[in-house]
mmCIF file with all atom_site columns, N, CA and C in Angstrom:
data_model
loop_
_atom_site.group_PDB
_atom_site.id
_atom_site.type_symbol
_atom_site.label_atom_id
_atom_site.label_alt_id
_atom_site.label_comp_id
_atom_site.label_asym_id
_atom_site.label_entity_id
_atom_site.label_seq_id
_atom_site.pdbx_PDB_ins_code
_atom_site.Cartn_x
_atom_site.Cartn_y
_atom_site.Cartn_z
_atom_site.occupancy
_atom_site.B_iso_or_equiv
_atom_site.pdbx_formal_charge
_atom_site.auth_seq_id
_atom_site.auth_comp_id
_atom_site.auth_asym_id
_atom_site.auth_atom_id
_atom_site.pdbx_PDB_model_num
ATOM 1   N N  . MET X 1 1  ? -120.624 -41.646 108.804 1.00 52.00 ? 1  MET X N  1
ATOM 2   C CA . MET X 1 1  ? -121.934 -41.003 108.607 1.00 52.00 ? 1  MET X CA 1
ATOM 3   C C  . MET X 1 1  ? -122.274 -40.971 107.111 1.00 52.00 ? 1  MET X C  1
ATOM 4   N N  . PRO X 1 2  ? -123.320 -41.681 106.723 1.00 57.00 ? 2  PRO X N  1
ATOM 5   C CA . PRO X 1 2  ? -123.698 -41.730 105.300 1.00 57.00 ? 2  PRO X CA 1
ATOM 6   C C  . PRO X 1 2  ? -124.226 -40.386 104.820 1.00 57.00 ? 2  PRO X C  1
ATOM 7   N N  . ALA X 1 3  ? -123.844 -40.000 103.627 1.00 54.00 ? 3  ALA X N  1
ATOM 8   C CA . ALA X 1 3  ? -124.322 -38.719 103.080 1.00 54.00 ? 3  ALA X CA 1
ATOM 9   C C  . ALA X 1 3  ? -125.646 -38.917 102.370 1.00 54.00 ? 3  ALA X C  1
ATOM 10  N N  . HIS X 1 4  ? -126.604 -38.050 102.679 1.00 58.00 ? 4  HIS X N  1
ATOM 11  C CA . HIS X 1 4  ? -127.901 -38.143 102.006 1.00 58.00 ? 4  HIS X CA 1
ATOM 12  C C  . HIS X 1 4  ? -127.820 -37.399 100.676 1.00 58.00 ? 4  HIS X C  1
ATOM 13  N N  . PRO X 1 5  ? -128.321 -38.000 99.609  1.00 57.00 ? 5  PRO X N  1
ATOM 14  C CA . PRO X 1 5  ? -128.269 -37.351 98.288  1.00 57.00 ? 5  PRO X CA 1
ATOM 15  C C  . PRO X 1 5  ? -129.015 -36.013 98.279  1.00 57.00 ? 5  PRO X C  1
ATOM 16  N N  . ALA X 1 6  ? -129.960 -35.854 99.192  1.00 66.00 ? 6  ALA X N  1
ATOM 17  C CA . ALA X 1 6  ? -130.756 -34.623 99.213  1.00 66.00 ? 6  ALA X CA 1
ATOM 18  C C  . ALA X 1 6  ? -129.997 -33.493 99.914  1.00 66.00 ? 6  ALA X C  1
ATOM 19  N N  . SER X 1 7  ? -128.954 -33.852 100.706 1.00 76.00 ? 7  SER X N  1
ATOM 20  C CA . SER X 1 7  ? -128.237 -32.821 101.461 1.00 76.00 ? 7  SER X CA 1
ATOM 21  C C  . SER X 1 7  ? -127.383 -31.957 100.538 1.00 76.00 ? 7  SER X C  1
ATOM 22  N N  . PRO X 1 8  ? -127.269 -30.674 100.838 1.00 79.00 ? 8  PRO X N  1
ATOM 23  C CA . PRO X 1 8  ? -126.472 -29.760 99.995  1.00 79.00 ? 8  PRO X CA 1
ATOM 24  C C  . PRO X 1 8  ? -125.003 -30.162 99.949  1.00 79.00 ? 8  PRO X C  1
ATOM 25  N N  . ASP X 1 9  ? -124.496 -30.721 101.043 1.00 80.00 ? 9  ASP X N  1
ATOM 26  C CA . ASP X 1 9  ? -123.097 -31.165 101.066 1.00 80.00 ? 9  ASP X CA 1
ATOM 27  C C  . ASP X 1 9  ? -122.862 -32.279 100.048 1.00 80.00 ? 9  ASP X C  1
ATOM 28  N N  . ALA X 1 10 ? -123.797 -33.206 99.971  1.00 77.00 ? 10 ALA X N  1
ATOM 29  C CA . ALA X 1 10 ? -123.657 -34.316 99.029  1.00 77.00 ? 10 ALA X CA 1
ATOM 30  C C  . ALA X 1 10 ? -123.671 -33.765 97.598  1.00 77.00 ? 10 ALA X C  1
ATOM 31  N N  . LYS X 1 11 ? -124.542 -32.783 97.370  1.00 83.00 ? 11 LYS X N  1
ATOM 32  C CA . LYS X 1 11 ? -124.611 -32.187 96.026  1.00 83.00 ? 11 LYS X CA 1
ATOM 33  C C  . LYS X 1 11 ? -123.285 -31.508 95.700  1.00 83.00 ? 11 LYS X C  1
ATOM 34  N N  . LYS X 1 12 ? -122.728 -30.807 96.683  1.00 87.00 ? 12 LYS X N  1
ATOM 35  C CA . LYS X 1 12 ? -121.439 -30.124 96.478  1.00 87.00 ? 12 LYS X CA 1
ATOM 36  C C  . LYS X 1 12 ? -120.369 -31.151 96.134  1.00 87.00 ? 12 LYS X C  1
ATOM 37  N N  . ASN X 1 13 ? -120.357 -32.264 96.874  1.00 86.00 ? 13 ASN X N  1
ATOM 38  C CA . ASN X 1 13 ? -119.336 -33.292 96.653  1.00 86.00 ? 13 ASN X CA 1
ATOM 39  C C  . ASN X 1 13 ? -119.466 -33.902 95.262  1.00 86.00 ? 13 ASN X C  1
ATOM 40  N N  . SER X 1 14 ? -120.703 -34.175 94.835  1.00 90.00 ? 14 SER X N  1
ATOM 41  C CA . SER X 1 14 ? -120.882 -34.786 93.517  1.00 90.00 ? 14 SER X CA 1
ATOM 42  C C  . SER X 1 14 ? -120.442 -33.809 92.433  1.00 90.00 ? 14 SER X C  1
ATOM 43  N N  . LYS X 1 15 ? -120.696 -32.512 92.672  1.00 92.00 ? 15 LYS X N  1
ATOM 44  C CA . LYS X 1 15 ? -120.265 -31.508 91.686  1.00 92.00 ? 15 LYS X CA 1
ATOM 45  C C  . LYS X 1 15 ? -118.745 -31.487 91.618  1.00 92.00 ? 15 LYS X C  1
ATOM 46  N N  . LYS X 1 16 ? -118.119 -31.593 92.785  1.00 93.00 ? 16 LYS X N  1
ATOM 47  C CA . LYS X 1 16 ? -116.646 -31.594 92.842  1.00 93.00 ? 16 LYS X CA 1
ATOM 48  C C  . LYS X 1 16 ? -116.111 -32.803 92.080  1.00 93.00 ? 16 LYS X C  1
ATOM 49  N N  . LYS X 1 17 ? -116.736 -33.957 92.296  1.00 94.00 ? 17 LYS X N  1
ATOM 50  C CA . LYS X 1 17 ? -116.286 -35.181 91.624  1.00 94.00 ? 17 LYS X CA 1
ATOM 51  C C  . LYS X 1 17 ? -116.416 -35.027 90.109  1.00 94.00 ? 17 LYS X C  1
ATOM 52  N N  . MET X 1 18 ? -117.528 -34.441 89.675  1.00 94.00 ? 18 MET X N  1
ATOM 53  C CA . MET X 1 18 ? -117.738 -34.240 88.239  1.00 94.00 ? 18 MET X CA 1
ATOM 54  C C  . MET X 1 18 ? -116.627 -33.343 87.687  1.00 94.00 ? 18 MET X C  1
ATOM 55  N N  . LYS X 1 19 ? -116.302 -32.276 88.450  1.00 95.00 ? 19 LYS X N  1
ATOM 56  C CA . LYS X 1 19 ? -115.243 -31.355 88.006  1.00 95.00 ? 19 LYS X CA 1
ATOM 57  C C  . LYS X 1 19 ? -113.932 -32.108 87.898  1.00 95.00 ? 19 LYS X C  1
ATOM 58  N N  . MET X 1 20 ? -113.629 -32.931 88.903  1.00 95.00 ? 20 MET X N  1
ATOM 59  C CA . MET X 1 20 ? -112.375 -33.682 88.905  1.00 95.00 ? 20 MET X CA 1
ATOM 60  C C  . MET X 1 20 ? -112.322 -34.607 87.678  1.00 95.00 ? 20 MET X C  1
ATOM 61  N N  . LYS X 1 21 ? -113.444 -35.270 87.402  1.00 96.00 ? 21 LYS X N  1
ATOM 62  C CA . LYS X 1 21 ? -113.496 -36.189 86.248  1.00 96.00 ? 21 LYS X CA 1
ATOM 63  C C  . LYS X 1 21 ? -113.251 -35.411 84.957  1.00 96.00 ? 21 LYS X C  1
ATOM 64  N N  . LYS X 1 22 ? -113.899 -34.248 84.840  1.00 96.00 ? 22 LYS X N  1
ATOM 65  C CA . LYS X 1 22 ? -113.736 -33.435 83.626  1.00 96.00 ? 22 LYS X CA 1
ATOM 66  C C  . LYS X 1 22 ? -112.291 -32.989 83.488  1.00 96.00 ? 22 LYS X C  1
ATOM 67  N N  . MET X 1 23 ? -111.698 -32.560 84.617  1.00 96.00 ? 23 MET X N  1
ATOM 68  C CA . MET X 1 23 ? -110.306 -32.103 84.589  1.00 96.00 ? 23 MET X CA 1
ATOM 69  C C  . MET X 1 23 ? -109.391 -33.256 84.171  1.00 96.00 ? 23 MET X C  1
ATOM 70  N N  . ALA X 1 24 ? -109.632 -34.438 84.723  1.00 96.00 ? 24 ALA X N  1
ATOM 71  C CA . ALA X 1 24 ? -108.800 -35.599 84.401  1.00 96.00 ? 24 ALA X CA 1
ATOM 72  C C  . ALA X 1 24 ? -108.933 -35.943 82.921  1.00 96.00 ? 24 ALA X C  1
ATOM 73  N N  . ALA X 1 25 ? -110.154 -35.902 82.411  1.00 96.00 ? 25 ALA X N  1
ATOM 74  C CA . ALA X 1 25 ? -110.380 -36.214 80.992  1.00 96.00 ? 25 ALA X CA 1
ATOM 75  C C  . ALA X 1 25 ? -109.663 -35.190 80.126  1.00 96.00 ? 25 ALA X C  1
ATOM 76  N N  . ARG X 1 26 ? -109.715 -33.924 80.554  1.00 95.00 ? 26 ARG X N  1
ATOM 77  C CA . ARG X 1 26 ? -109.062 -32.867 79.775  1.00 95.00 ? 26 ARG X CA 1
ATOM 78  C C  . ARG X 1 26 ? -107.550 -33.083 79.766  1.00 95.00 ? 26 ARG X C  1
ATOM 79  N N  . LYS X 1 27 ? -107.015 -33.472 80.930  1.00 95.00 ? 27 LYS X N  1
ATOM 80  C CA . LYS X 1 27 ? -105.568 -33.708 81.035  1.00 95.00 ? 27 LYS X CA 1
ATOM 81  C C  . LYS X 1 27 ? -105.165 -34.856 80.114  1.00 95.00 ? 27 LYS X C  1
ATOM 82  N N  . LYS X 1 28 ? -105.966 -35.906 80.108  1.00 95.00 ? 28 LYS X N  1
ATOM 83  C CA . LYS X 1 28 ? -105.660 -37.070 79.259  1.00 95.00 ? 28 LYS X CA 1
ATOM 84  C C  . LYS X 1 28 ? -105.662 -36.645 77.796  1.00 95.00 ? 28 LYS X C  1
ATOM 85  N N  . ALA X 1 29 ? -106.661 -35.847 77.414  1.00 94.00 ? 29 ALA X N  1
ATOM 86  C CA . ALA X 1 29 ? -106.764 -35.391 76.027  1.00 94.00 ? 29 ALA X CA 1
ATOM 87  C C  . ALA X 1 29 ? -105.551 -34.525 75.683  1.00 94.00 ? 29 ALA X C  1
ATOM 88  N N  . ALA X 1 30 ? -105.158 -33.671 76.610  1.00 92.00 ? 30 ALA X N  1
ATOM 89  C CA . ALA X 1 30 ? -104.007 -32.794 76.365  1.00 92.00 ? 30 ALA X CA 1
ATOM 90  C C  . ALA X 1 30 ? -102.748 -33.633 76.187  1.00 92.00 ? 30 ALA X C  1
ATOM 91  N N  . LEU X 1 31 ? -102.593 -34.666 77.000  1.00 91.00 ? 31 LEU X N  1
ATOM 92  C CA . LEU X 1 31 ? -101.406 -35.526 76.893  1.00 91.00 ? 31 LEU X CA 1
ATOM 93  C C  . LEU X 1 31 ? -101.392 -36.235 75.544  1.00 91.00 ? 31 LEU X C  1
ATOM 94  N N  . LYS X 1 32 ? -102.564 -36.672 75.100  1.00 90.00 ? 32 LYS X N  1
ATOM 95  C CA . LYS X 1 32 ? -102.645 -37.358 73.806  1.00 90.00 ? 32 LYS X CA 1
ATOM 96  C C  . LYS X 1 32 ? -102.226 -36.405 72.690  1.00 90.00 ? 32 LYS X C  1
ATOM 97  N N  . GLU X 1 33 ? -102.679 -35.139 72.789  1.00 85.00 ? 33 GLU X N  1
ATOM 98  C CA . GLU X 1 33 ? -102.356 -34.162 71.747  1.00 85.00 ? 33 GLU X CA 1
ATOM 99  C C  . GLU X 1 33 ? -100.852 -33.878 71.715  1.00 85.00 ? 33 GLU X C  1
ATOM 100 N N  . LEU X 1 34 ? -100.226 -33.908 72.896  1.00 80.00 ? 34 LEU X N  1
ATOM 101 C CA . LEU X 1 34 ? -98.788  -33.596 72.968  1.00 80.00 ? 34 LEU X CA 1
ATOM 102 C C  . LEU X 1 34 ? -97.964  -34.679 72.270  1.00 80.00 ? 34 LEU X C  1
ATOM 103 N N  . LYS X 1 35 ? -98.426  -35.931 72.352  1.00 69.00 ? 35 LYS X N  1
ATOM 104 C CA . LYS X 1 35 ? -97.638  -37.029 71.782  1.00 69.00 ? 35 LYS X CA 1
ATOM 105 C C  . LYS X 1 35 ? -97.632  -36.984 70.252  1.00 69.00 ? 35 LYS X C  1
#
């Protein structure tokens, strides 16, 4: 079932993905600082 961009669920998912990306970027930056 394709998700419609206008649906609230799709918006929630995109927000989650953005959070995951930010978290991953933060983790990478933290690892760089540790080295």
